[in-house]
PDB file of C-alpha atoms in Angstrom:
ATOM      1  CA  ASP A   1       0.000   0.000   0.000  1.00  0.00           C
ATOM      2  CA  GLN A   2       1.700   3.136  -1.255  1.00  0.00           C
ATOM      3  CA  GLN A   3       0.833   5.969   1.109  1.00  0.00           C
ATOM      4  CA  VAL A   4       2.898   8.613  -0.692  1.00  0.00           C
ATOM      5  CA  LYS A   5       2.518   8.751  -4.444  1.00  0.00           C
ATOM      6  CA  GLN A   6       4.406  10.676  -7.055  1.00  0.00           C
ATOM      7  CA  ASN A   7       2.438   9.783 -10.147  1.00  0.00           C
ATOM      8  CA  SER A   8       4.729  11.452 -12.658  1.00  0.00           C
ATOM      9  CA  PRO A   9       7.951   9.496 -13.058  1.00  0.00           C
ATOM     10  CA  SER A  10       9.467  12.305 -15.105  1.00  0.00           C
ATOM     11  CA  LEU A  11       9.014  15.964 -16.006  1.00  0.00           C
ATOM     12  CA  SER A  12      10.788  18.089 -18.583  1.00  0.00           C
ATOM     13  CA  VAL A  13      10.776  21.910 -18.553  1.00  0.00           C
ATOM     14  CA  GLN A  14      12.644  24.739 -20.227  1.00  0.00           C
ATOM     15  CA  GLU A  15      15.189  26.785 -18.365  1.00  0.00           C
ATOM     16  CA  GLY A  16      13.603  29.860 -16.818  1.00  0.00           C
ATOM     17  CA  ARG A  17      10.115  28.369 -16.675  1.00  0.00           C
ATOM     18  CA  ILE A  18       8.291  26.986 -13.666  1.00  0.00           C
ATOM     19  CA  SER A  19       8.676  23.354 -12.592  1.00  0.00           C
ATOM     20  CA  ILE A  20       5.773  21.869 -10.664  1.00  0.00           C
ATOM     21  CA  LEU A  21       6.299  18.530  -8.957  1.00  0.00           C
ATOM     22  CA  ASN A  22       3.293  16.844  -7.437  1.00  0.00           C
ATOM     23  CA  CYS A  23       2.765  14.438  -4.578  1.00  0.00           C
ATOM     24  CA  ASP A  24      -0.399  12.794  -3.237  1.00  0.00           C
ATOM     25  CA  TYR A  25      -0.847  10.993   0.050  1.00  0.00           C
ATOM     26  CA  THR A  26      -3.488   8.794   1.580  1.00  0.00           C
ATOM     27  CA  ASN A  27      -2.779   8.916   5.304  1.00  0.00           C
ATOM     28  CA  SER A  28      -4.587  11.806   6.977  1.00  0.00           C
ATOM     29  CA  MET A  29      -2.345  11.378  10.032  1.00  0.00           C
ATOM     30  CA  PHE A  30       0.698  12.690   8.177  1.00  0.00           C
ATOM     31  CA  ASP A  31       1.680  15.949   9.860  1.00  0.00           C
ATOM     32  CA  TYR A  32       4.952  16.987   8.258  1.00  0.00           C
ATOM     33  CA  PHE A  33       6.073  16.857   4.641  1.00  0.00           C
ATOM     34  CA  LEU A  34       9.490  17.167   3.061  1.00  0.00           C
ATOM     35  CA  TRP A  35      11.042  17.385  -0.379  1.00  0.00           C
ATOM     36  CA  TYR A  36      14.438  15.926  -1.171  1.00  0.00           C
ATOM     37  CA  LYS A  37      16.581  16.298  -4.255  1.00  0.00           C
ATOM     38  CA  LYS A  38      18.846  13.509  -5.469  1.00  0.00           C
ATOM     39  CA  TYR A  39      21.580  13.487  -8.078  1.00  0.00           C
ATOM     40  CA  PRO A  40      22.741  10.174  -9.589  1.00  0.00           C
ATOM     41  CA  ALA A  41      25.032   8.120  -7.356  1.00  0.00           C
ATOM     42  CA  GLU A  42      24.560  10.546  -4.461  1.00  0.00           C
ATOM     43  CA  GLY A  43      22.419  10.590  -1.357  1.00  0.00           C
ATOM     44  CA  PRO A  44      19.278  12.751  -1.260  1.00  0.00           C
ATOM     45  CA  THR A  45      19.626  16.260   0.123  1.00  0.00           C
ATOM     46  CA  PHE A  46      16.905  18.078   2.005  1.00  0.00           C
ATOM     47  CA  LEU A  47      15.231  20.904   0.097  1.00  0.00           C
ATOM     48  CA  ILE A  48      12.224  22.243   1.920  1.00  0.00           C
ATOM     49  CA  SER A  49       9.519  21.118   4.311  1.00  0.00           C
ATOM     50  CA  ILE A  50       6.065  22.121   5.469  1.00  0.00           C
ATOM     51  CA  SER A  51       4.028  21.427   8.554  1.00  0.00           C
ATOM     52  CA  SER A  52       0.422  20.335   8.191  1.00  0.00           C
ATOM     53  CA  ILE A  53      -0.712  23.494   9.950  1.00  0.00           C
ATOM     54  CA  LYS A  54       0.519  25.593   7.041  1.00  0.00           C
ATOM     55  CA  ASP A  55      -0.457  25.691   3.391  1.00  0.00           C
ATOM     56  CA  LYS A  56       2.654  27.302   1.954  1.00  0.00           C
ATOM     57  CA  ASN A  57       6.353  27.546   2.673  1.00  0.00           C
ATOM     58  CA  GLU A  58       8.842  29.427   0.550  1.00  0.00           C
ATOM     59  CA  ASP A  59      12.616  29.324   0.383  1.00  0.00           C
ATOM     60  CA  GLY A  60      14.195  31.229  -2.466  1.00  0.00           C
ATOM     61  CA  ARG A  61      13.218  29.657  -5.771  1.00  0.00           C
ATOM     62  CA  PHE A  62      11.454  26.780  -4.008  1.00  0.00           C
ATOM     63  CA  THR A  63       7.890  26.895  -2.715  1.00  0.00           C
ATOM     64  CA  VAL A  64       5.909  24.010  -1.300  1.00  0.00           C
ATOM     65  CA  PHE A  65       2.123  24.105  -1.249  1.00  0.00           C
ATOM     66  CA  LEU A  66      -0.043  21.832   0.874  1.00  0.00           C
ATOM     67  CA  ASN A  67      -3.727  21.149   0.240  1.00  0.00           C
ATOM     68  CA  LYS A  68      -4.845  19.028   3.170  1.00  0.00           C
ATOM     69  CA  SER A  69      -8.386  18.533   1.979  1.00  0.00           C
ATOM     70  CA  ALA A  70      -7.087  17.089  -1.274  1.00  0.00           C
ATOM     71  CA  LYS A  71      -4.180  15.317   0.433  1.00  0.00           C
ATOM     72  CA  HIS A  72      -1.905  16.888  -2.125  1.00  0.00           C
ATOM     73  CA  LEU A  73       1.320  18.811  -2.040  1.00  0.00           C
ATOM     74  CA  SER A  74       3.412  20.332  -4.737  1.00  0.00           C
ATOM     75  CA  LEU A  75       6.874  21.779  -5.140  1.00  0.00           C
ATOM     76  CA  HIS A  76       7.291  24.809  -7.377  1.00  0.00           C
ATOM     77  CA  ILE A  77      10.684  25.814  -8.695  1.00  0.00           C
ATOM     78  CA  VAL A  78      10.846  29.264 -10.264  1.00  0.00           C
ATOM     79  CA  PRO A  79      12.822  29.951 -12.342  1.00  0.00           C
ATOM     80  CA  SER A  80      14.052  26.480 -13.224  1.00  0.00           C
ATOM     81  CA  GLN A  81      17.759  26.064 -13.874  1.00  0.00           C
ATOM     82  CA  PRO A  82      19.677  23.217 -15.555  1.00  0.00           C
ATOM     83  CA  GLY A  83      21.316  22.448 -12.198  1.00  0.00           C
ATOM     84  CA  ASP A  84      17.868  21.617 -10.836  1.00  0.00           C
ATOM     85  CA  SER A  85      17.839  18.492 -13.002  1.00  0.00           C
ATOM     86  CA  ALA A  86      17.615  15.635 -10.515  1.00  0.00           C
ATOM     87  CA  VAL A  87      15.180  13.169  -8.956  1.00  0.00           C
ATOM     88  CA  TYR A  88      12.843  14.785  -6.440  1.00  0.00           C
ATOM     89  CA  PHE A  89      11.380  12.753  -3.596  1.00  0.00           C
ATOM     90  CA  CYS A  90       8.379  13.689  -1.557  1.00  0.00           C
ATOM     91  CA  ALA A  91       8.267  12.364   2.022  1.00  0.00           C
ATOM     92  CA  ALA A  92       5.705  12.434   4.797  1.00  0.00           C
ATOM     93  CA  ARG A  93       5.876  11.855   8.531  1.00  0.00           C
ATOM     94  CA  GLY A  94       3.276   9.666  10.189  1.00  0.00           C
ATOM     95  CA  SER A  95       2.149   9.187  13.779  1.00  0.00           C
ATOM     96  CA  ASN A  96       4.969   6.679  14.280  1.00  0.00           C
ATOM     97  CA  TYR A  97       7.448   9.472  13.407  1.00  0.00           C
ATOM     98  CA  LYS A  98       8.787   7.526  10.443  1.00  0.00           C
ATOM     99  CA  LEU A  99       9.237   9.138   7.073  1.00  0.00           C
ATOM    100  CA  THR A 100       7.526   7.518   4.090  1.00  0.00           C
ATOM    101  CA  PHE A 101       8.971   8.391   0.703  1.00  0.00           C
ATOM    102  CA  GLY A 102       7.414   8.479  -2.745  1.00  0.00           C
ATOM    103  CA  LYS A 103       9.056   6.844  -5.750  1.00  0.00           C
ATOM    104  CA  GLY A 104      10.457  10.120  -7.021  1.00  0.00           C
ATOM    105  CA  THR A 105      10.087  12.292 -10.112  1.00  0.00           C
ATOM    106  CA  LEU A 106      12.968  12.871 -12.508  1.00  0.00           C
ATOM    107  CA  LEU A 107      13.100  16.548 -13.423  1.00  0.00           C
ATOM    108  CA  THR A 108      15.017  17.568 -16.524  1.00  0.00           C
ATOM    109  CA  VAL A 109      15.564  21.280 -17.125  1.00  0.00           C
ATOM    110  CA  ASN A 110      16.579  21.939 -20.703  1.00  0.00           C
ATOM    111  CA  PRO A 111      18.844  24.903 -21.508  1.00  0.00           C
TER     112      PRO A 111
ATOM    113  CA  SER B   1      29.129  20.623  11.782  1.00  0.00           C
ATOM    114  CA  GLN B   2      27.716  17.163  11.348  1.00  0.00           C
ATOM    115  CA  THR B   3      28.885  14.789   8.649  1.00  0.00           C
ATOM    116  CA  ILE B   4      27.924  11.298   7.643  1.00  0.00           C
ATOM    117  CA  HIS B   5      30.298   8.871   6.009  1.00  0.00           C
ATOM    118  CA  GLN B   6      29.270   5.765   4.156  1.00  0.00           C
ATOM    119  CA  TRP B   7      31.476   3.246   2.349  1.00  0.00           C
ATOM    120  CA  PRO B   8      32.213   1.723  -0.030  1.00  0.00           C
ATOM    121  CA  ALA B   9      30.703   3.787  -2.839  1.00  0.00           C
ATOM    122  CA  THR B  10      30.311   0.791  -5.130  1.00  0.00           C
ATOM    123  CA  LEU B  11      30.433  -2.921  -4.514  1.00  0.00           C
ATOM    124  CA  VAL B  12      30.087  -5.937  -6.762  1.00  0.00           C
ATOM    125  CA  GLN B  13      29.523  -9.193  -4.943  1.00  0.00           C
ATOM    126  CA  PRO B  14      28.696 -12.738  -6.059  1.00  0.00           C
ATOM    127  CA  VAL B  15      25.503 -14.414  -4.955  1.00  0.00           C
ATOM    128  CA  GLY B  16      25.983 -16.165  -1.628  1.00  0.00           C
ATOM    129  CA  SER B  17      28.803 -13.940  -0.438  1.00  0.00           C
ATOM    130  CA  PRO B  18      28.619 -11.911   2.796  1.00  0.00           C
ATOM    131  CA  LEU B  19      28.065  -8.180   3.011  1.00  0.00           C
ATOM    132  CA  SER B  20      29.134  -5.451   5.386  1.00  0.00           C
ATOM    133  CA  LEU B  21      28.379  -1.787   4.772  1.00  0.00           C
ATOM    134  CA  GLU B  22      29.473   0.750   7.316  1.00  0.00           C
ATOM    135  CA  CYS B  23      28.181   4.181   8.180  1.00  0.00           C
ATOM    136  CA  THR B  24      29.501   6.666  10.716  1.00  0.00           C
ATOM    137  CA  VAL B  25      28.255  10.051  11.834  1.00  0.00           C
ATOM    138  CA  GLU B  26      30.426  12.835  13.199  1.00  0.00           C
ATOM    139  CA  GLY B  27      29.617  16.000  15.047  1.00  0.00           C
ATOM    140  CA  THR B  28      26.557  14.832  16.947  1.00  0.00           C
ATOM    141  CA  SER B  29      25.687  12.428  19.714  1.00  0.00           C
ATOM    142  CA  ASN B  30      22.901   9.899  20.063  1.00  0.00           C
ATOM    143  CA  PRO B  31      21.632  10.304  16.502  1.00  0.00           C
ATOM    144  CA  ASN B  32      18.776   8.285  15.113  1.00  0.00           C
ATOM    145  CA  LEU B  33      20.280   6.139  12.373  1.00  0.00           C
ATOM    146  CA  TYR B  34      18.615   4.614   9.318  1.00  0.00           C
ATOM    147  CA  TRP B  35      19.338   2.267   6.433  1.00  0.00           C
ATOM    148  CA  TYR B  36      17.325   2.806   3.255  1.00  0.00           C
ATOM    149  CA  ARG B  37      17.430   1.013  -0.065  1.00  0.00           C
ATOM    150  CA  GLN B  38      16.518   2.397  -3.457  1.00  0.00           C
ATOM    151  CA  ALA B  39      15.927  -0.450  -5.900  1.00  0.00           C
ATOM    152  CA  ALA B  40      15.758   0.244  -9.624  1.00  0.00           C
ATOM    153  CA  GLY B  41      12.575   2.153 -10.481  1.00  0.00           C
ATOM    154  CA  ARG B  42      11.429   2.276  -6.888  1.00  0.00           C
ATOM    155  CA  GLY B  43      11.394   4.792  -4.087  1.00  0.00           C
ATOM    156  CA  LEU B  44      13.325   4.837  -0.859  1.00  0.00           C
ATOM    157  CA  GLN B  45      12.451   1.862   1.285  1.00  0.00           C
ATOM    158  CA  LEU B  46      13.261   1.964   4.986  1.00  0.00           C
ATOM    159  CA  LEU B  47      15.117  -1.194   6.013  1.00  0.00           C
ATOM    160  CA  PHE B  48      16.273  -0.552   9.577  1.00  0.00           C
ATOM    161  CA  TYR B  49      16.383   2.227  12.099  1.00  0.00           C
ATOM    162  CA  SER B  50      18.051   2.667  15.466  1.00  0.00           C
ATOM    163  CA  VAL B  51      17.415   5.122  18.275  1.00  0.00           C
ATOM    164  CA  GLY B  52      20.387   3.991  20.368  1.00  0.00           C
ATOM    165  CA  ILE B  53      23.277   1.564  20.788  1.00  0.00           C
ATOM    166  CA  GLY B  54      22.127  -2.002  20.341  1.00  0.00           C
ATOM    167  CA  GLN B  55      18.556  -0.916  19.498  1.00  0.00           C
ATOM    168  CA  ILE B  56      17.547  -2.013  16.013  1.00  0.00           C
ATOM    169  CA  SER B  57      14.114  -2.038  14.452  1.00  0.00           C
ATOM    170  CA  SER B  58      13.518  -3.887  11.219  1.00  0.00           C
ATOM    171  CA  GLU B  59      10.923  -2.623   8.799  1.00  0.00           C
ATOM    172  CA  VAL B  60      10.952  -5.312   6.155  1.00  0.00           C
ATOM    173  CA  PRO B  61      11.618  -9.048   6.532  1.00  0.00           C
ATOM    174  CA  GLN B  62      14.645  -9.742   4.424  1.00  0.00           C
ATOM    175  CA  ASN B  63      18.028 -11.263   4.006  1.00  0.00           C
ATOM    176  CA  LEU B  64      19.760  -8.364   5.753  1.00  0.00           C
ATOM    177  CA  SER B  65      20.553  -7.384   9.333  1.00  0.00           C
ATOM    178  CA  ALA B  66      21.802  -4.247  11.028  1.00  0.00           C
ATOM    179  CA  SER B  67      23.877  -3.522  14.088  1.00  0.00           C
ATOM    180  CA  ARG B  68      24.862  -0.442  16.046  1.00  0.00           C
ATOM    181  CA  PRO B  69      27.976  -1.295  18.048  1.00  0.00           C
ATOM    182  CA  GLN B  70      28.757   2.334  18.861  1.00  0.00           C
ATOM    183  CA  ASP B  71      26.692   5.489  19.215  1.00  0.00           C
ATOM    184  CA  ARG B  72      27.617   6.875  15.799  1.00  0.00           C
ATOM    185  CA  GLN B  73      28.249   3.665  13.873  1.00  0.00           C
ATOM    186  CA  PHE B  74      25.634   1.733  11.929  1.00  0.00           C
ATOM    187  CA  ILE B  75      26.406  -1.453  10.014  1.00  0.00           C
ATOM    188  CA  LEU B  76      24.339  -3.278   7.412  1.00  0.00           C
ATOM    189  CA  SER B  77      25.169  -6.957   6.945  1.00  0.00           C
ATOM    190  CA  SER B  78      24.195 -10.114   5.194  1.00  0.00           C
ATOM    191  CA  LYS B  79      25.506 -13.641   5.582  1.00  0.00           C
ATOM    192  CA  LYS B  80      24.568 -14.670   2.039  1.00  0.00           C
ATOM    193  CA  LEU B  81      23.616 -12.156  -0.626  1.00  0.00           C
ATOM    194  CA  LEU B  82      20.764 -12.750  -3.053  1.00  0.00           C
ATOM    195  CA  LEU B  83      20.341 -11.270  -6.518  1.00  0.00           C
ATOM    196  CA  SER B  84      17.390  -9.291  -5.175  1.00  0.00           C
ATOM    197  CA  ASP B  85      19.680  -7.514  -2.699  1.00  0.00           C
ATOM    198  CA  SER B  86      21.078  -5.389  -5.515  1.00  0.00           C
ATOM    199  CA  GLY B  87      20.308  -1.713  -5.135  1.00  0.00           C
ATOM    200  CA  PHE B  88      21.467   1.637  -3.884  1.00  0.00           C
ATOM    201  CA  TYR B  89      21.860   1.605  -0.100  1.00  0.00           C
ATOM    202  CA  LEU B  90      21.672   4.804   1.866  1.00  0.00           C
ATOM    203  CA  CYS B  91      22.539   5.511   5.450  1.00  0.00           C
ATOM    204  CA  ALA B  92      20.881   8.496   7.094  1.00  0.00           C
ATOM    205  CA  TRP B  93      20.756  10.204  10.459  1.00  0.00           C
ATOM    206  CA  GLY B  94      18.292  12.470  12.205  1.00  0.00           C
ATOM    207  CA  ARG B  95      18.290  14.399  15.467  1.00  0.00           C
ATOM    208  CA  SER B  96      15.023  12.920  16.627  1.00  0.00           C
ATOM    209  CA  PRO B  97      12.351  10.622  15.202  1.00  0.00           C
ATOM    210  CA  GLY B  98      10.384  12.232  12.410  1.00  0.00           C
ATOM    211  CA  GLU B  99      12.745  15.125  11.874  1.00  0.00           C
ATOM    212  CA  LYS B 100      14.446  15.694   8.546  1.00  0.00           C
ATOM    213  CA  LEU B 101      17.086  13.186   7.638  1.00  0.00           C
ATOM    214  CA  PHE B 102      20.608  13.737   6.406  1.00  0.00           C
ATOM    215  CA  PHE B 103      21.771  11.101   3.974  1.00  0.00           C
ATOM    216  CA  GLY B 104      25.144   9.633   3.195  1.00  0.00           C
ATOM    217  CA  SER B 105      26.459   9.385  -0.330  1.00  0.00           C
ATOM    218  CA  GLY B 106      25.195   5.830  -0.800  1.00  0.00           C
ATOM    219  CA  THR B 107      26.573   2.449  -1.831  1.00  0.00           C
ATOM    220  CA  GLN B 108      25.671   0.948  -5.178  1.00  0.00           C
ATOM    221  CA  LEU B 109      25.554  -2.808  -4.601  1.00  0.00           C
ATOM    222  CA  SER B 110      25.436  -5.185  -7.527  1.00  0.00           C
ATOM    223  CA  VAL B 111      24.940  -8.850  -6.747  1.00  0.00           C
ATOM    224  CA  LEU B 112      25.872 -11.054  -9.697  1.00  0.00           C
TER     225      LEU B 112
END
């Protein structure tokens, strides 16, 4: 049972445009959500997070939006840069304090 | 500052051989430690986590085991590797359960 879903395995955007990465979850007990970025052959690095009591968190070019009623969150990257090309993982924290990760979305930013 | 070290970076092992992957954390004490695996085309699967020395919780029944002989050392082992053990193994640490994790650079394991 996949509780955190990233339904788009890949996304391609042009440099300078907006990248929108989506994540859906099924467990209403999730209270904290995170986005990680991963380059090939490297470990994931933390990007940005959001608590369930908020609906938006912004950090530079990265903004995460949370829609609790829809059990949906998204990561916006504006403007997209070629160095943003990587796999992006969505993760959620449950009542057992463990993080559950999605399968990831490969973002390619074309120059 | 805190750092996490994981080695080796790549490993090719024959089926039936043993495995030992090591992970150490510096710059913090009593970290929560985790082993994750990313298999081809799949997400990050939690294998083991530890909240203290000698305390190991297993998430998925499997051919692997974990040990924490020291506060900042986490070891992933197997007595006999299977083909299905191939994947990218990641060690991670966190300050407390549920907080953001900091990952090591990973080990690409190929079992042939």
